[in-house]
XYZ file of C-alpha atoms in Angstrom:
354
model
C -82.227 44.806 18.544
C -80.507 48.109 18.336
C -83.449 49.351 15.408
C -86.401 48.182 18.001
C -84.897 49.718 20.768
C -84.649 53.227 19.168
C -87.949 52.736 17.976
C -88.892 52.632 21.261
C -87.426 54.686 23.028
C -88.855 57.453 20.310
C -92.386 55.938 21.301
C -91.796 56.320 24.809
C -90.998 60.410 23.909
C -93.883 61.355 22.003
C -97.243 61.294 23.729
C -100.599 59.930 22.696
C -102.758 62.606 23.543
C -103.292 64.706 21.094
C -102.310 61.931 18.522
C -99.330 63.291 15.856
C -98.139 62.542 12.390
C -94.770 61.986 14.105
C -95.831 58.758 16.307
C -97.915 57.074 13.393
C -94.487 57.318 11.184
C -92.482 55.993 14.422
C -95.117 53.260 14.885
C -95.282 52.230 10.957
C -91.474 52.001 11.098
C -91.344 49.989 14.539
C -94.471 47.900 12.865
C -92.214 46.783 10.121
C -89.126 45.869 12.319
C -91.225 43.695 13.964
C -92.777 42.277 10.563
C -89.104 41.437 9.481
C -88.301 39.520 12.636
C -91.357 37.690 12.233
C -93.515 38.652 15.311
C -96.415 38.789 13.178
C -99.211 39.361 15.754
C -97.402 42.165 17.671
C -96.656 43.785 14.149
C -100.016 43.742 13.324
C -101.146 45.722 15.876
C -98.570 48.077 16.277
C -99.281 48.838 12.214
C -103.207 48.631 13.064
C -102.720 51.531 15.376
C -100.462 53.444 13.183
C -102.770 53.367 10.301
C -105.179 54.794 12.696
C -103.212 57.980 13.890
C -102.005 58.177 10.271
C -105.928 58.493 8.966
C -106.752 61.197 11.882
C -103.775 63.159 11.408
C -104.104 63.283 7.419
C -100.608 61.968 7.381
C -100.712 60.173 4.185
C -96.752 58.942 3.755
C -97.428 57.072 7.205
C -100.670 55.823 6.418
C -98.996 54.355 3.493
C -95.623 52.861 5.115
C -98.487 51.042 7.202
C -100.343 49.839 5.129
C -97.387 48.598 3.235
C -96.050 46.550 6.134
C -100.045 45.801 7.568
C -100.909 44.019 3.937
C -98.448 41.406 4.839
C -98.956 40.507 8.069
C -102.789 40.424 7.632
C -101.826 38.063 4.392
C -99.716 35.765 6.896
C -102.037 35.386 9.456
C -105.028 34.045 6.780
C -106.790 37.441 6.114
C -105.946 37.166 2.736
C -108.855 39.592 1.127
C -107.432 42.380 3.725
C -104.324 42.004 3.219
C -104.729 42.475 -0.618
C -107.087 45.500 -0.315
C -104.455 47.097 2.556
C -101.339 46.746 0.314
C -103.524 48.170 -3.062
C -104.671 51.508 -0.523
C -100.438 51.659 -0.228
C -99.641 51.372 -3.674
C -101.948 54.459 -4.444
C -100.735 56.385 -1.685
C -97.230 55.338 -2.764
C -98.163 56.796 -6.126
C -100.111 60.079 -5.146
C -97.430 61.076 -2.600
C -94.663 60.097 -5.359
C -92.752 57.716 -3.157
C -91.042 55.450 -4.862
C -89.508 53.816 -1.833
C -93.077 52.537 -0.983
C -93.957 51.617 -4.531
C -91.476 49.267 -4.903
C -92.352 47.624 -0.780
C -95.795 47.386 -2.035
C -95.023 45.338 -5.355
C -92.588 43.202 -2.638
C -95.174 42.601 -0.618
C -97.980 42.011 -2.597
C -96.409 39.367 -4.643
C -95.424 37.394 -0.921
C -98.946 37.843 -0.045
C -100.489 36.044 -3.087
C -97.487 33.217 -2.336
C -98.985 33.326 1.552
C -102.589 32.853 0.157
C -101.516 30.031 -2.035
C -102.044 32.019 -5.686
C -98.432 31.931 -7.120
C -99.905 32.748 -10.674
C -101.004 36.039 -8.828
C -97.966 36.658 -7.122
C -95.839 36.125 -10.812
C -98.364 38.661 -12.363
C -97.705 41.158 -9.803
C -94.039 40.462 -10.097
C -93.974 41.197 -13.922
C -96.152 44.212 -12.754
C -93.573 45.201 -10.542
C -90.505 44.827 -12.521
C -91.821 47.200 -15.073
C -93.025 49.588 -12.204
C -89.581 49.872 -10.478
C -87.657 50.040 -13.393
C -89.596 53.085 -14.326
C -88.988 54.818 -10.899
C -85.248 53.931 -11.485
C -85.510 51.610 -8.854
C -83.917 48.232 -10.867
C -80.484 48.144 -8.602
C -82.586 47.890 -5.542
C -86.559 46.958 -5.400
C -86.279 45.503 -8.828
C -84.334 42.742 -7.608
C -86.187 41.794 -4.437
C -89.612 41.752 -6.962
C -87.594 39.064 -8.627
C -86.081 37.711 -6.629
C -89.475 36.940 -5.164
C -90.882 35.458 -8.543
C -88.120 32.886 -8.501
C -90.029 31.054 -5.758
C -93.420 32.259 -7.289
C -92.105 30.448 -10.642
C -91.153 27.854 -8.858
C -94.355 26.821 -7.502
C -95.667 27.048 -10.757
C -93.535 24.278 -12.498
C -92.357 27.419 -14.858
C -88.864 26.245 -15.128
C -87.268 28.511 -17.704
C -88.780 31.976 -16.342
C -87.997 31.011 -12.386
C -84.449 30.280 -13.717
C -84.491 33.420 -15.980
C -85.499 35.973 -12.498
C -83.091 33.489 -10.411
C -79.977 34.273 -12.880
C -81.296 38.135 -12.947
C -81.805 38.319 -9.246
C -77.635 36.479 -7.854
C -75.869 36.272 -11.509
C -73.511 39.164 -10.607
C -71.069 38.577 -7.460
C -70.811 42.571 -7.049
C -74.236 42.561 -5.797
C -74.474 43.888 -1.596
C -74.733 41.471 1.411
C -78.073 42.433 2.007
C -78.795 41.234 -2.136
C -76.825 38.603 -2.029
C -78.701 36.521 1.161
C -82.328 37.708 -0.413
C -81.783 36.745 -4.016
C -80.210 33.585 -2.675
C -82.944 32.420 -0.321
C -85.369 32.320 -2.867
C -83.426 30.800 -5.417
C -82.003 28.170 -3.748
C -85.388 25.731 -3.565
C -85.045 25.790 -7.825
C -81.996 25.211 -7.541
C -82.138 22.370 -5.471
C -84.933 20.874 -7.568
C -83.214 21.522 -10.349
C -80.306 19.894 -9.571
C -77.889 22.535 -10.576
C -74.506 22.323 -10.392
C -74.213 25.571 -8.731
C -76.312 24.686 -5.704
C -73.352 23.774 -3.504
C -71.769 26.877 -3.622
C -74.597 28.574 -3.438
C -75.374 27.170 -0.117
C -72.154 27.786 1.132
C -72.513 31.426 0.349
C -75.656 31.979 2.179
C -74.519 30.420 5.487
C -72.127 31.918 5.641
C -73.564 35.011 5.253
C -76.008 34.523 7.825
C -73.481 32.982 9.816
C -73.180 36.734 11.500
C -76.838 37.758 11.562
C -79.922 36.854 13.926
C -81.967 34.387 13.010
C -85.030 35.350 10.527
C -87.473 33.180 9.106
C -87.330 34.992 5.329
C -83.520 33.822 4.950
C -83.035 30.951 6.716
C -85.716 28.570 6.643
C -85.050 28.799 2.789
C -81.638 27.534 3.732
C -82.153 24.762 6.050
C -84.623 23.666 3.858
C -82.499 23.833 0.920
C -79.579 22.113 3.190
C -82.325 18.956 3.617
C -83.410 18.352 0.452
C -80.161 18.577 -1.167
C -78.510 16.042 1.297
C -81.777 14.198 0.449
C -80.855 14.104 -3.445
C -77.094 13.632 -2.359
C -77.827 10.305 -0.973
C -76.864 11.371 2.682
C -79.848 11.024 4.846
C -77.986 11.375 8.166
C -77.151 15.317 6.734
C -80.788 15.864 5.737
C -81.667 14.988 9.053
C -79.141 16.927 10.883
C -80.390 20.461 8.783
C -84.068 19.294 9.548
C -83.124 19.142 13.327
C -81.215 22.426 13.235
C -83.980 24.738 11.026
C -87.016 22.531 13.481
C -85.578 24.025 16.787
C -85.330 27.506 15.658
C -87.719 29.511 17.960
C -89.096 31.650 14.987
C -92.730 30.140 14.429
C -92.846 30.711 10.578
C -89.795 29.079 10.373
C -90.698 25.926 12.592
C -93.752 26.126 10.451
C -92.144 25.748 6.815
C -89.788 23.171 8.162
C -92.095 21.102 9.586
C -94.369 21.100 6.429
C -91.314 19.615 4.827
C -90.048 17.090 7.494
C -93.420 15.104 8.626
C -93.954 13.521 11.907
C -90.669 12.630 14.415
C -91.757 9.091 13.600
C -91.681 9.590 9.745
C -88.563 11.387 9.355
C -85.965 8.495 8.969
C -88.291 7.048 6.402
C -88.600 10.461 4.623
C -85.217 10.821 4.098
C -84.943 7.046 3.451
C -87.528 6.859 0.222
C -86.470 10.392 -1.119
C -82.771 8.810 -1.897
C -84.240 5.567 -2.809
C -86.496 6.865 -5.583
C -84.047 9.430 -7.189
C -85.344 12.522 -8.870
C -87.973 12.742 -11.295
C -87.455 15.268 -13.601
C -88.952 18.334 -14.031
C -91.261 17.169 -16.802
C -92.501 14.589 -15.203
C -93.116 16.593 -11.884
C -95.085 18.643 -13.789
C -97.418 15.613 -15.359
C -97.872 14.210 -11.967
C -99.270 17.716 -10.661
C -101.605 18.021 -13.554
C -102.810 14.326 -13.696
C -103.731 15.344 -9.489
C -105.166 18.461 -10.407
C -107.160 16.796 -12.781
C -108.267 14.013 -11.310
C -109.421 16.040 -8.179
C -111.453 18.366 -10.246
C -112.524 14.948 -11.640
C -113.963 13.514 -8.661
C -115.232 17.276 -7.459
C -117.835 17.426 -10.676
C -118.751 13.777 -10.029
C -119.810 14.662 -6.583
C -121.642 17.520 -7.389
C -123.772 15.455 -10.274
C -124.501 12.171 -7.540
C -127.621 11.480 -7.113
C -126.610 9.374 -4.130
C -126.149 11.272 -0.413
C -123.184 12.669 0.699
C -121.560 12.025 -3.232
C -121.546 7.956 -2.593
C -122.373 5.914 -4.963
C -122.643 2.056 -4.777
C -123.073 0.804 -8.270
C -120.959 1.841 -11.771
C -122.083 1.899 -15.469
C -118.588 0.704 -17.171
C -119.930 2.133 -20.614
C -121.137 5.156 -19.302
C -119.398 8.785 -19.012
C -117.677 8.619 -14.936
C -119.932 10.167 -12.526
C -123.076 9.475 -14.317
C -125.495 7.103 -11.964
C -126.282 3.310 -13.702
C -128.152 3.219 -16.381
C -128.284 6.435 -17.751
C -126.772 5.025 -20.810
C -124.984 1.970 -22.962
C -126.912 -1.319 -23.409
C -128.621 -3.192 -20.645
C -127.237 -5.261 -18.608
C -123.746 -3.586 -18.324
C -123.803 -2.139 -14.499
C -121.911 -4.192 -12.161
C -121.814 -3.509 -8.099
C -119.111 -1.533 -6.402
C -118.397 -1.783 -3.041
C -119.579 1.771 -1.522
C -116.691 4.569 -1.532
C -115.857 8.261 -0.458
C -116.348 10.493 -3.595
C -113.329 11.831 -2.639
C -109.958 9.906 -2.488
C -106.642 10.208 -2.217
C -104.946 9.443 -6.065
C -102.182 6.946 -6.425
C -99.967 7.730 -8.385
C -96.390 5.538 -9.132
């Protein structure tokens, strides 16, 4: 509150007419308070308009800040193509101005942008990108370990085990890291923990609330948590708990944050049985969490050629050739007399799988 408020008061003090270097850098820094706090839309045009004044001024630092700040929120709200293209212009302004403070933002960003769009392979490549990149500016205390931190959940996604657990133990192995390292490495290595099932999740979770025990609330931190909180009840056999973090993170009044929780939780009505089957089943391992996302990958590609080769309309198809290749209509091949009838399906289904 105390950051927004100075930002605009300083607003309020410098005119618009004739536009100024000085209130596109106040506006690019008040854009990205208001990206943090997640008020995404607001941000978005606040950084819109900076980027503006930045370009007609030929202040290049602020046109860059904005940018930085503008790629994300462009990313979260769908504009995925935009937001890519707005956080590349800020990496080469970052690099032709020589600021390594926005070099290491844009690597940040970028790789959450790629995670928004649903591309965590590109968000790990830009993470190994980055790494290198901030090490090189001497930047591996500080934006070093956000990129990282940031692959952990990029990893994650990604069923790559070993190298999420590699950036998680390089991102919160060391206690002497600051409070602002601490709850950022944290949040995004608590959902592999979790999965994982490792030992040190408790603590873990104990550290982060009550680190953010003193703060506002902010989507970035602590939907992480209360998600984290849910799913380890879940695994923990204590349903009533899950339920209690879902119920806490769901009335948060940050949207993002109502948003991830809800994509976790289900309906009001399927809640109770959520929590109910997750501690019936028991975990799967990781291995095998990784062969049921591949045998649904595959099978959805599958069915997606099959439809594009049907004869029939709409990719339907009412009878099958048991000896011939899937997808193929009857009697393209194997010996008469071999087709059977079908009753008439979607080409596309939902795959069972145990």
């Amino acid at each position: 509150p105390g950051a927004l408020s100075a930002h605009e008061t300083a607003i309020g003090l410098i005119p618009d007419d004739p536009p100024t270097p000085e209130l596109a850098r106040v506006l690019a820094g008040y854009g990205q308070i208001l990206m943090l706090v997640d008020h995404w839309t607001e941000a978005t045009e606040v950084l819109s308009r900076a980027v503006e004044l930045a370009r007609r001024t030929g202040a290049r630092q602020a046109e860059g800040h904005a940018r930085n700040s503008l790629g994300l929120c462009l990313a979260v709200g769908g504009l995925y193509r935009e937001g890519y293209q707005s956080l590349e212009a800020a990496l080469r302004i970052a690099h032709e101005i020589g600021s390594p403070d926005d070099i290491g933002r844009a690597y940040v960003n970028l790789c959450s942008a790629y995670r928004y769009a649903g591309d965590p392979a590109g968000g790990l490549e830009v993470v190994r990108r980055g790494v290198v990149a901030a090490t090189q500016f001497g930047l591996d205390r500080t934006y070093a370990y956000f990129i990282r931190s940031n692959g952990v959940q990029c990893a994650t996604e990604l069923d790559a085990w070993d190298e999420g657990m590699a950036l998680a133990d390089a991102s919160i192995g060391s206690p002497a890291d600051g409070r602002v390292h601490r709850r950022y490495g944290l949040a995004n290595a608590l959902p592999l923990l979790v999965a994982r099932g490792d030992e040190r999740t408790a603590a873990r979770l104990d550290e982060l609330r009550t680190i953010l025990a003193t703060t506002g609330v902010e989507g970035q931190f602590h939907a992480p948590l209360w998600i984290a909180e849910t799913e380890y009840a879940l695994w923990q056999g204590d349903p009533s708990a899950a339920l209690d973090a879902y119920v806490a993170g769901s009335g948060c009044r940050r949207p993002r944050t109502r948003r991830r929780l809800r994509a976790r939780g289900g309906t009001g009505q399927q809640r109770p049985a959520l929590a109910r089957s997750a501690t019936q089943r028991g975990r799967p391992s990781c291995a095998l969490r990784a062969r049921r996302r591949r045998r649904r990958q595959g099978w959805h590609a599958r069915r997606r050629r099959q439809s594009a080769r049907s004869p029939w309309p709409n990719g339907r198809v009412s009878t099958v050739d048991r000896t011939s290749p899937r997808g193929r209509p009857p009697g393209t091949s194997g010996p008469p007399g071999t087709t059977c009838t079908w009753p008439r399906t979607p080409a596309i289904a939902s795959p069972r799988l145990p």
